């Protein structure tokens, strides 16, 4: 009999999803909370399972589905992130009476996709994970059936996502045509062995890489393939935006690592500049358009684009330090993103969810602690010490300087300064504007406070996260 | 040890944060949090001191964590525990605790009670941060935080115009010093590659070889750095020519004056130089400058104090003058004497200020000593406390101030700095004059106030006053032996052998030193001062008044603080304002504002609106953009 | 290696040129005298009653989607049935799991009322 341990987490998720789906069908409306707790329990159990069987799982070496330390650590991060996101989302959905267990189950499908991505060692399995993730995202974006925005956003994302997937598949097929394999390691080996190539082959690689990178750029939300991000962030419910802006970013980052670092590192000269251009355009577009936004979620959408630009800079340099910095940036960005959307999910303005920045005016008057939390996240996003966002930007700029990309480093600094404007504007609104709305809190803010204070903690003690990033990246550079 | 020192530092910070978030809550809670958090610090500091005296092996550097590391250097956040930091934290936290207790009574009717304590606890935290720093990074953070909290506290009464001007002045003058400090620190970092004190000391032999060229002139690197650091210290410790912010800082509430003058701010400069003693020892030029500035400050600011009428301002000038003594001791390389004087001064000066606060409260915020008189019977406790503190300040034998101050003077003589010796000895005369001037004018003479039914000892502010009397008088006697003779500071200051030699030849023991002082000139100068003030202020002897009227020109000079007042209040503001207006109109408004700030802002805004219109919201536009971008990518990278 | 695809490329190029040539020749050479009658849609000689793009009831889509799922299931089952004795127990179990998951979906849609028209 085969040993299924290496794929056990995925099996557990699938099984429990099926079971919870069935249980939920037969629960009365007021008892639906049971399914929520079951889901949370499943996630906790999975974390426990991964930690408990860490040694055993990592020792397995499956050809197409790796269970190395890298993937297990990322799976644990994704699982714990999702638990917190579910906690925020549940309270929000419950308060606005739009709770359905299916929402969480769809998210779990997305999680399954992300877990497959972290383990995939094969272009097709990778593609399977990406599609599973994308499909579940399409559906949770459309979740808010009553809102025209929501449906519009979902349709846009769906159609564009389909195009992007088409590009990705086309790129993969070209790679298969050129190398005759879809396994990441074999692709690497093939490129490594073939050494100098003829011009035709190079054109083939460039075509394949361009299609793949464009598609991944779309999934990541890098400009000029960013068009869906503002509409989707704006159109969907806050919990959906929360989910979208956090975990999938990690997943797409992992795809970048797997493809560019593991498979195509031999083609570094081809892809480095492409990624760099994507990065620079993203930083410019994100930071500059964010300035004129009045909607909080749209503003954060553009801020996401800008931050992704920074991550891409780290990827584009292709060194161990730069990838470490990019990993650090991604992880810290996800924590920041979870913090800010987490805070927004439990603030209501006149009984509605937060939309405009001006909705929060004078928040400090009645809710000083919540105002302080937003202050912390905004300062962290703006990159002000001693918060984590500062270190994230610092490490990246340091890597740029060490690699002698002085102009790009300068550019990044200037763009950070421009970016600080719109973050600080939020602080201005919260602290100095007159109260104009009635602001209520849905739940007590213990968890979100911990999440936000984590920004401060990690800013003061960044070494835990730095070492984690170093450790995660070291595996790819040891050989 | 490590945990204790952590608690000492961070307990005030935690208190401060708690207070900030407990806004508009009950007063009793505020009182409790503020005093409790400082009390933890004070008690633990005391425990640490005792522990150290029993077992001097606790000296250590504790690394808290690594804040940042780059390829070239590592920045650790760590805590230094040695005799100097333990001793200083004992002084600071004890004085701070007493001031806090005092403030409970003093600020009782204040509406921003909570804000006040949030600031003071933060102030204490900042100072403790400086004290326990073992690298320039932490020193600088603490240094800036001290500046910030003093700014907030001096301008505590935000609707009082003079207070706002005073805190601005303090802030700006400190900023000048900070420039010196940060330049010095940058130079150190550039040449040593680390910000730890230890690394600086280790690389001293190497550094002393280096010179640096400024506009073609080669300057010894160490001297330059030492001078820059001294600039920082001079601003914080109010030495000429950066002294003029300190008297103005009297605009803040009186407990704040006590805190600034006694413990938490002005001592920072002295402390820094003492802490870096091995470094300053390498630059004799700068030590001479320090000695010179110290003597100059001691005498000239004492003279200014003579002509002042505001009780708090007199005490403020006296602080500057006493800081001059400490600087002079530092300049003559008697670091432990400077720290010793810092301690005794902290106690009696805090006491003086608290007494002044008590007087001011009694007289409905009247601070002019010409308008106050005859308080002896109304405020008997304050009177006796003030008397004792004054004795200590003028250096009456056997009081704390006597030991510390006379020792500095004797040490200068022993060391051969004869000029400094004469200047500082003469300065005693002046100190005596202005101190007794307050005492006589305020407590004697015609009783103007009615003896109210409210008894003095009912007021809670009297407790810390009484408590402070003890160290003001006796701490010198107790500590002189253990600190100066028993090589208390061996681990942190490098003057021990020198000071020890001085102690063994001149001081021998406290009693002998007192006896010896009866034969020294400083004692006779003191007696002379007492006599003079007796005739001048008490008897109002005619010929003395005549003399002072004849000297009205000198008086005006002194009143204007040798022109510093004009410089800082009129000339600099005037010309700087004109220059500022010019720069503002021409450079700032047109070039920077219109072209750069608003211009760039406008361009970015316009640009932003333009490219926002690309975000049309139509799906086919999006898809079109994607495909066009893809094609552009293909075309661009085709050639690779 | 890529050179083997050259005939296809040539073929594509020729197809493209030829097709565009035909269309453009027809466009350029043919007479074109449009009038309003010619341009209007032709519907058995009548004027059109309504827009030809009609709205369908959304339930058609639901049924269509559900149909596709089970249609695909059949598409998997046929090849599986052909080789069942070669793939043995593993194949049987795999298909069982697949059907089980589908059954869960089936129960879900039934219970949710997706199979009822009203």
Short mmCIF file of N, CA and C in Angstrom, two decimals, chain A residues 318-440:
data_model
loop_
_atom_site.label_atom_id
_atom_site.label_comp_id
_atom_site.label_asym_id
_atom_site.label_seq_id
_atom_site.Cartn_x
_atom_site.Cartn_y
_atom_site.Cartn_z
N UNK A 318 17.40 38.34 -8.00
CA UNK A 318 17.77 36.94 -8.14
C UNK A 318 18.88 36.44 -7.25
N UNK A 319 19.29 37.21 -6.24
CA UNK A 319 20.31 36.70 -5.33
C UNK A 319 19.65 36.16 -4.07
N UNK A 320 20.45 35.49 -3.27
CA UNK A 320 19.88 34.93 -2.04
C UNK A 320 19.38 36.04 -1.12
N UNK A 321 20.17 37.11 -1.01
CA UNK A 321 19.76 38.21 -0.13
C UNK A 321 18.47 38.82 -0.63
N UNK A 322 18.39 39.01 -1.94
CA UNK A 322 17.20 39.70 -2.45
C UNK A 322 15.97 38.83 -2.26
N UNK A 323 16.10 37.53 -2.45
CA UNK A 323 14.93 36.67 -2.23
C UNK A 323 14.56 36.64 -0.76
N UNK A 324 15.59 36.66 0.10
CA UNK A 324 15.29 36.71 1.53
C UNK A 324 14.53 37.98 1.86
N UNK A 325 15.02 39.09 1.31
CA UNK A 325 14.34 40.36 1.57
C UNK A 325 12.92 40.32 1.05
N UNK A 326 12.73 39.72 -0.14
CA UNK A 326 11.39 39.66 -0.70
C UNK A 326 10.48 38.80 0.16
N UNK A 327 11.01 37.68 0.67
CA UNK A 327 10.21 36.83 1.55
C UNK A 327 9.81 37.60 2.80
N UNK A 328 10.80 38.28 3.36
CA UNK A 328 10.53 39.07 4.55
C UNK A 328 9.45 40.11 4.25
N UNK A 329 9.58 40.75 3.10
CA UNK A 329 8.61 41.79 2.74
C UNK A 329 7.22 41.18 2.59
N UNK A 330 7.17 40.02 1.90
CA UNK A 330 5.86 39.41 1.69
C UNK A 330 5.20 39.07 3.02
N UNK A 331 5.96 38.41 3.89
CA UNK A 331 5.37 38.00 5.17
C UNK A 331 4.93 39.22 5.97
N UNK A 332 5.79 40.23 6.00
CA UNK A 332 5.40 41.38 6.82
C UNK A 332 4.24 42.12 6.17
N UNK A 333 4.22 42.17 4.83
CA UNK A 333 3.08 42.83 4.19
C UNK A 333 1.79 42.11 4.52
N UNK A 334 1.84 40.79 4.52
CA UNK A 334 0.62 40.04 4.81
C UNK A 334 0.15 40.32 6.23
N UNK A 335 1.08 40.41 7.16
CA UNK A 335 0.67 40.71 8.54
C UNK A 335 0.04 42.11 8.61
N UNK A 336 0.67 43.06 7.92
CA UNK A 336 0.12 44.43 7.93
C UNK A 336 -1.27 44.45 7.32
N UNK A 337 -1.39 43.76 6.20
CA UNK A 337 -2.65 43.75 5.49
C UNK A 337 -3.75 43.13 6.35
N UNK A 338 -3.39 42.02 7.01
CA UNK A 338 -4.38 41.39 7.88
C UNK A 338 -4.76 42.33 9.00
N UNK A 339 -3.79 43.08 9.50
CA UNK A 339 -4.08 43.99 10.61
C UNK A 339 -5.05 45.08 10.16
N UNK A 340 -4.75 45.73 9.04
CA UNK A 340 -5.59 46.88 8.68
C UNK A 340 -6.99 46.42 8.29
N UNK A 341 -7.09 45.35 7.47
CA UNK A 341 -8.44 44.91 7.12
C UNK A 341 -9.13 44.30 8.32
N UNK A 342 -8.34 43.68 9.19
CA UNK A 342 -8.94 43.14 10.40
C UNK A 342 -9.59 44.22 11.23
N UNK A 343 -8.92 45.35 11.35
CA UNK A 343 -9.51 46.45 12.12
C UNK A 343 -10.78 46.93 11.42
N UNK A 344 -10.68 47.07 10.10
CA UNK A 344 -11.85 47.60 9.38
C UNK A 344 -13.04 46.67 9.49
N UNK A 345 -12.81 45.36 9.59
CA UNK A 345 -13.96 44.46 9.61
C UNK A 345 -14.82 44.65 10.85
N UNK A 346 -14.28 45.15 11.91
CA UNK A 346 -15.18 45.25 13.06
C UNK A 346 -15.54 46.69 13.43
N UNK A 347 -15.33 47.60 12.47
CA UNK A 347 -15.83 48.96 12.68
C UNK A 347 -17.04 49.15 11.79
N UNK A 348 -18.11 49.65 12.35
CA UNK A 348 -19.27 49.94 11.50
C UNK A 348 -19.56 51.43 11.55
N UNK A 349 -19.95 51.95 10.37
CA UNK A 349 -20.26 53.37 10.26
C UNK A 349 -21.75 53.48 10.03
N UNK A 350 -22.46 54.07 10.94
CA UNK A 350 -23.91 54.17 10.84
C UNK A 350 -24.52 52.81 10.48
N UNK A 351 -23.98 51.76 11.07
CA UNK A 351 -24.53 50.43 10.82
C UNK A 351 -24.08 49.80 9.53
N UNK A 352 -23.17 50.45 8.81
CA UNK A 352 -22.67 49.84 7.56
C UNK A 352 -21.17 49.60 7.69
N UNK A 353 -20.66 48.86 6.72
CA UNK A 353 -19.21 48.61 6.75
C UNK A 353 -18.47 49.85 6.28
N UNK A 354 -17.18 49.91 6.61
CA UNK A 354 -16.37 51.07 6.24
C UNK A 354 -16.19 51.11 4.72
N UNK A 355 -16.40 52.26 4.13
CA UNK A 355 -16.13 52.41 2.69
C UNK A 355 -15.14 53.55 2.43
N UNK A 356 -15.59 54.77 2.73
CA UNK A 356 -14.76 55.93 2.43
C UNK A 356 -13.76 56.16 3.55
N UNK A 357 -12.67 56.84 3.23
CA UNK A 357 -11.70 57.21 4.27
C UNK A 357 -12.35 58.17 5.25
N UNK A 358 -13.18 59.07 4.69
CA UNK A 358 -13.79 60.09 5.55
C UNK A 358 -14.80 59.48 6.53
N UNK A 359 -15.20 58.22 6.29
CA UNK A 359 -16.08 57.57 7.26
C UNK A 359 -15.44 57.51 8.64
N UNK A 360 -14.13 57.47 8.65
CA UNK A 360 -13.43 57.26 9.92
C UNK A 360 -13.08 58.57 10.61
N UNK A 361 -13.55 59.69 10.08
CA UNK A 361 -13.09 60.96 10.63
C UNK A 361 -13.41 61.06 12.12
N UNK A 362 -12.41 61.50 12.85
CA UNK A 362 -12.60 61.70 14.28
C UNK A 362 -12.74 60.41 15.07
N UNK A 363 -12.23 59.32 14.51
CA UNK A 363 -12.32 58.04 15.22
C UNK A 363 -11.69 58.12 16.61
N UNK A 364 -10.65 58.96 16.70
CA UNK A 364 -9.91 59.05 17.96
C UNK A 364 -10.78 59.55 19.12
N UNK A 365 -11.80 60.34 18.79
CA UNK A 365 -12.64 60.91 19.85
C UNK A 365 -13.26 59.83 20.72
N UNK A 366 -13.88 58.87 20.05
CA UNK A 366 -14.63 57.87 20.80
C UNK A 366 -13.94 56.54 20.94
N UNK A 367 -13.05 56.26 20.02
CA UNK A 367 -12.39 54.96 20.08
C UNK A 367 -10.88 55.15 19.96
N UNK A 368 -10.26 55.69 20.98
CA UNK A 368 -8.82 56.01 20.86
C UNK A 368 -7.97 54.79 20.59
N UNK A 369 -8.31 53.67 21.19
CA UNK A 369 -7.47 52.48 21.01
C UNK A 369 -7.52 52.01 19.56
N UNK A 370 -8.72 51.99 18.99
CA UNK A 370 -8.85 51.55 17.60
C UNK A 370 -8.12 52.54 16.67
N UNK A 371 -8.26 53.82 17.01
CA UNK A 371 -7.55 54.83 16.21
C UNK A 371 -6.05 54.58 16.29
N UNK A 372 -5.59 54.22 17.47
CA UNK A 372 -4.16 53.95 17.64
C UNK A 372 -3.73 52.74 16.81
N UNK A 373 -4.59 51.74 16.78
CA UNK A 373 -4.24 50.55 15.99
C UNK A 373 -4.10 50.91 14.52
N UNK A 374 -5.07 51.71 14.02
CA UNK A 374 -4.98 52.12 12.61
C UNK A 374 -3.72 52.95 12.41
N UNK A 375 -3.44 53.80 13.38
CA UNK A 375 -2.21 54.61 13.29
C UNK A 375 -0.99 53.72 13.12
N UNK A 376 -0.93 52.67 13.95
CA UNK A 376 0.23 51.77 13.87
C UNK A 376 0.34 51.13 12.50
N UNK A 377 -0.80 50.61 12.00
CA UNK A 377 -0.71 49.92 10.70
C UNK A 377 -0.35 50.89 9.59
N UNK A 378 -0.92 52.10 9.66
CA UNK A 378 -0.63 53.07 8.60
C UNK A 378 0.85 53.46 8.63
N UNK A 379 1.37 53.69 9.83
CA UNK A 379 2.78 54.05 9.93
C UNK A 379 3.65 52.90 9.45
N UNK A 380 3.22 51.70 9.76
CA UNK A 380 4.00 50.55 9.33
C UNK A 380 3.97 50.44 7.81
N UNK A 381 2.80 50.64 7.22
CA UNK A 381 2.72 50.58 5.76
C UNK A 381 3.56 51.68 5.13
N UNK A 382 3.58 52.84 5.78
CA UNK A 382 4.36 53.94 5.24
C UNK A 382 5.86 53.70 5.42
N UNK A 383 6.18 52.73 6.27
CA UNK A 383 7.60 52.38 6.44
C UNK A 383 8.31 53.27 7.44
N UNK A 384 7.68 53.47 8.59
CA UNK A 384 8.28 54.34 9.60
C UNK A 384 8.76 53.48 10.75
N UNK A 385 10.01 53.66 11.17
CA UNK A 385 10.49 52.85 12.29
C UNK A 385 9.76 53.23 13.56
N UNK A 386 9.66 52.39 14.54
CA UNK A 386 10.25 51.05 14.65
C UNK A 386 9.27 49.96 14.25
N UNK A 387 8.47 50.18 13.23
CA UNK A 387 7.49 49.15 12.88
C UNK A 387 8.06 48.25 11.79
N UNK A 388 7.38 47.13 11.59
CA UNK A 388 7.92 46.10 10.71
C UNK A 388 8.07 46.61 9.28
N UNK A 389 7.14 47.47 8.85
CA UNK A 389 7.19 47.95 7.48
C UNK A 389 8.50 48.67 7.16
N UNK A 390 9.05 49.30 8.17
CA UNK A 390 10.33 49.98 7.99
C UNK A 390 11.42 48.98 7.64
N UNK A 391 11.48 47.91 8.42
CA UNK A 391 12.54 46.93 8.17
C UNK A 391 12.36 46.28 6.81
N UNK A 392 11.08 46.01 6.45
CA UNK A 392 10.83 45.37 5.16
C UNK A 392 11.41 46.22 4.04
N UNK A 393 11.10 47.53 4.08
CA UNK A 393 11.59 48.40 3.02
C UNK A 393 13.11 48.56 3.13
N UNK A 394 13.58 48.66 4.37
CA UNK A 394 15.02 48.85 4.57
C UNK A 394 15.82 47.71 3.97
N UNK A 395 15.40 46.48 4.24
CA UNK A 395 16.17 45.35 3.74
C UNK A 395 16.20 45.34 2.23
N UNK A 396 15.04 45.66 1.63
CA UNK A 396 15.00 45.65 0.18
C UNK A 396 15.93 46.71 -0.40
N UNK A 397 15.86 47.90 0.18
CA UNK A 397 16.69 48.98 -0.34
C UNK A 397 18.16 48.67 -0.11
N UNK A 398 18.41 48.02 1.03
CA UNK A 398 19.79 47.62 1.33
C UNK A 398 20.31 46.64 0.28
N UNK A 399 19.45 45.69 -0.08
CA UNK A 399 19.86 44.72 -1.10
C UNK A 399 20.14 45.44 -2.41
N UNK A 400 19.29 46.41 -2.74
CA UNK A 400 19.49 47.17 -3.97
C UNK A 400 20.83 47.88 -3.95
N UNK A 401 21.12 48.50 -2.80
CA UNK A 401 22.37 49.25 -2.71
C UNK A 401 23.56 48.30 -2.80
N UNK A 402 23.44 47.16 -2.10
CA UNK A 402 24.54 46.20 -2.14
C UNK A 402 24.78 45.67 -3.54
N UNK A 403 23.71 45.61 -4.35
CA UNK A 403 23.89 45.14 -5.72
C UNK A 403 24.19 46.29 -6.66
N UNK A 404 24.46 47.47 -6.10
CA UNK A 404 24.83 48.67 -6.87
C UNK A 404 23.72 49.19 -7.77
N UNK A 405 22.47 48.92 -7.43
CA UNK A 405 21.38 49.53 -8.18
C UNK A 405 20.98 50.84 -7.48
N UNK A 406 21.89 51.82 -7.55
CA UNK A 406 21.65 53.01 -6.73
C UNK A 406 20.43 53.79 -7.20
N UNK A 407 20.28 53.88 -8.52
CA UNK A 407 19.18 54.71 -9.02
C UNK A 407 17.84 54.09 -8.65
N UNK A 408 17.77 52.77 -8.76
CA UNK A 408 16.51 52.13 -8.39
C UNK A 408 16.25 52.28 -6.91
N UNK A 409 17.33 52.18 -6.10
CA UNK A 409 17.16 52.37 -4.66
C UNK A 409 16.63 53.76 -4.36
N UNK A 410 17.22 54.75 -5.05
CA UNK A 410 16.78 56.13 -4.85
C UNK A 410 15.31 56.27 -5.25
N UNK A 411 15.00 55.66 -6.38
CA UNK A 411 13.63 55.69 -6.88
C UNK A 411 12.68 55.08 -5.86
N UNK A 412 13.09 53.94 -5.29
CA UNK A 412 12.23 53.29 -4.31
C UNK A 412 12.01 54.19 -3.11
N UNK A 413 13.09 54.88 -2.70
CA UNK A 413 12.95 55.77 -1.53
C UNK A 413 11.99 56.91 -1.84
N UNK A 414 12.15 57.51 -3.02
CA UNK A 414 11.27 58.63 -3.38
C UNK A 414 9.82 58.16 -3.42
N UNK A 415 9.63 57.00 -4.01
CA UNK A 415 8.25 56.50 -4.10
C UNK A 415 7.68 56.19 -2.72
N UNK A 416 8.56 55.75 -1.81
CA UNK A 416 8.09 55.52 -0.45
C UNK A 416 7.62 56.81 0.18
N UNK A 417 8.36 57.88 -0.12
CA UNK A 417 7.97 59.18 0.44
C UNK A 417 6.62 59.60 -0.11
N UNK A 418 6.45 59.44 -1.43
CA UNK A 418 5.15 59.78 -2.01
C UNK A 418 4.06 58.92 -1.37
N UNK A 419 4.40 57.64 -1.20
CA UNK A 419 3.42 56.73 -0.61
C UNK A 419 3.03 57.13 0.80
N UNK A 420 3.99 57.69 1.53
CA UNK A 420 3.70 58.06 2.91
C UNK A 420 2.53 59.05 2.97
N UNK A 421 2.38 59.83 1.89
CA UNK A 421 1.34 60.87 1.89
C UNK A 421 -0.04 60.29 2.15
N UNK A 422 -0.39 59.28 1.36
CA UNK A 422 -1.77 58.82 1.50
C UNK A 422 -2.00 58.00 2.76
N UNK A 423 -0.92 57.38 3.28
CA UNK A 423 -1.11 56.71 4.56
C UNK A 423 -1.30 57.73 5.67
N UNK A 424 -0.49 58.78 5.61
CA UNK A 424 -0.57 59.78 6.68
C UNK A 424 -1.90 60.53 6.60
N UNK A 425 -2.46 60.63 5.40
CA UNK A 425 -3.74 61.31 5.28
C UNK A 425 -4.80 60.59 6.10
N UNK A 426 -4.76 59.26 6.10
CA UNK A 426 -5.71 58.51 6.91
C UNK A 426 -5.56 58.89 8.38
N UNK A 427 -4.30 59.00 8.81
CA UNK A 427 -4.06 59.36 10.21
C UNK A 427 -4.63 60.74 10.50
N UNK A 428 -4.42 61.64 9.55
CA UNK A 428 -4.95 62.99 9.72
C UNK A 428 -6.47 62.93 9.89
N UNK A 429 -7.12 62.17 9.03
CA UNK A 429 -8.58 62.08 9.11
C UNK A 429 -9.00 61.52 10.46
N UNK A 430 -8.29 60.50 10.90
CA UNK A 430 -8.70 59.84 12.14
C UNK A 430 -8.49 60.74 13.34
N UNK A 431 -7.38 61.48 13.33
CA UNK A 431 -7.03 62.21 14.54
C UNK A 431 -7.46 63.67 14.53
N UNK A 432 -7.55 64.28 13.36
CA UNK A 432 -7.75 65.73 13.38
C UNK A 432 -9.07 66.19 12.80
N UNK A 433 -9.80 65.29 12.14
CA UNK A 433 -11.06 65.75 11.57
C UNK A 433 -12.18 65.63 12.59
N UNK A 434 -13.26 66.35 12.29
CA UNK A 434 -14.40 66.35 13.20
C UNK A 434 -15.19 65.06 13.04
N UNK A 435 -15.78 64.66 14.12
CA UNK A 435 -16.60 63.45 14.08
C UNK A 435 -17.84 63.74 13.25
N UNK A 436 -18.10 62.90 12.26
CA UNK A 436 -19.29 63.15 11.45
C UNK A 436 -20.20 61.94 11.41
N UNK A 437 -19.73 60.83 11.89
CA UNK A 437 -20.53 59.62 11.76
C UNK A 437 -20.61 58.91 13.10
N UNK A 438 -21.53 57.98 13.14
CA UNK A 438 -21.67 57.22 14.37
C UNK A 438 -20.92 55.90 14.18
N UNK A 439 -19.88 55.74 14.93
CA UNK A 439 -19.02 54.58 14.74
C UNK A 439 -19.24 53.59 15.87
N UNK A 440 -19.49 52.34 15.47
CA UNK A 440 -19.64 51.30 16.48
C UNK A 440 -18.64 50.18 16.22
#
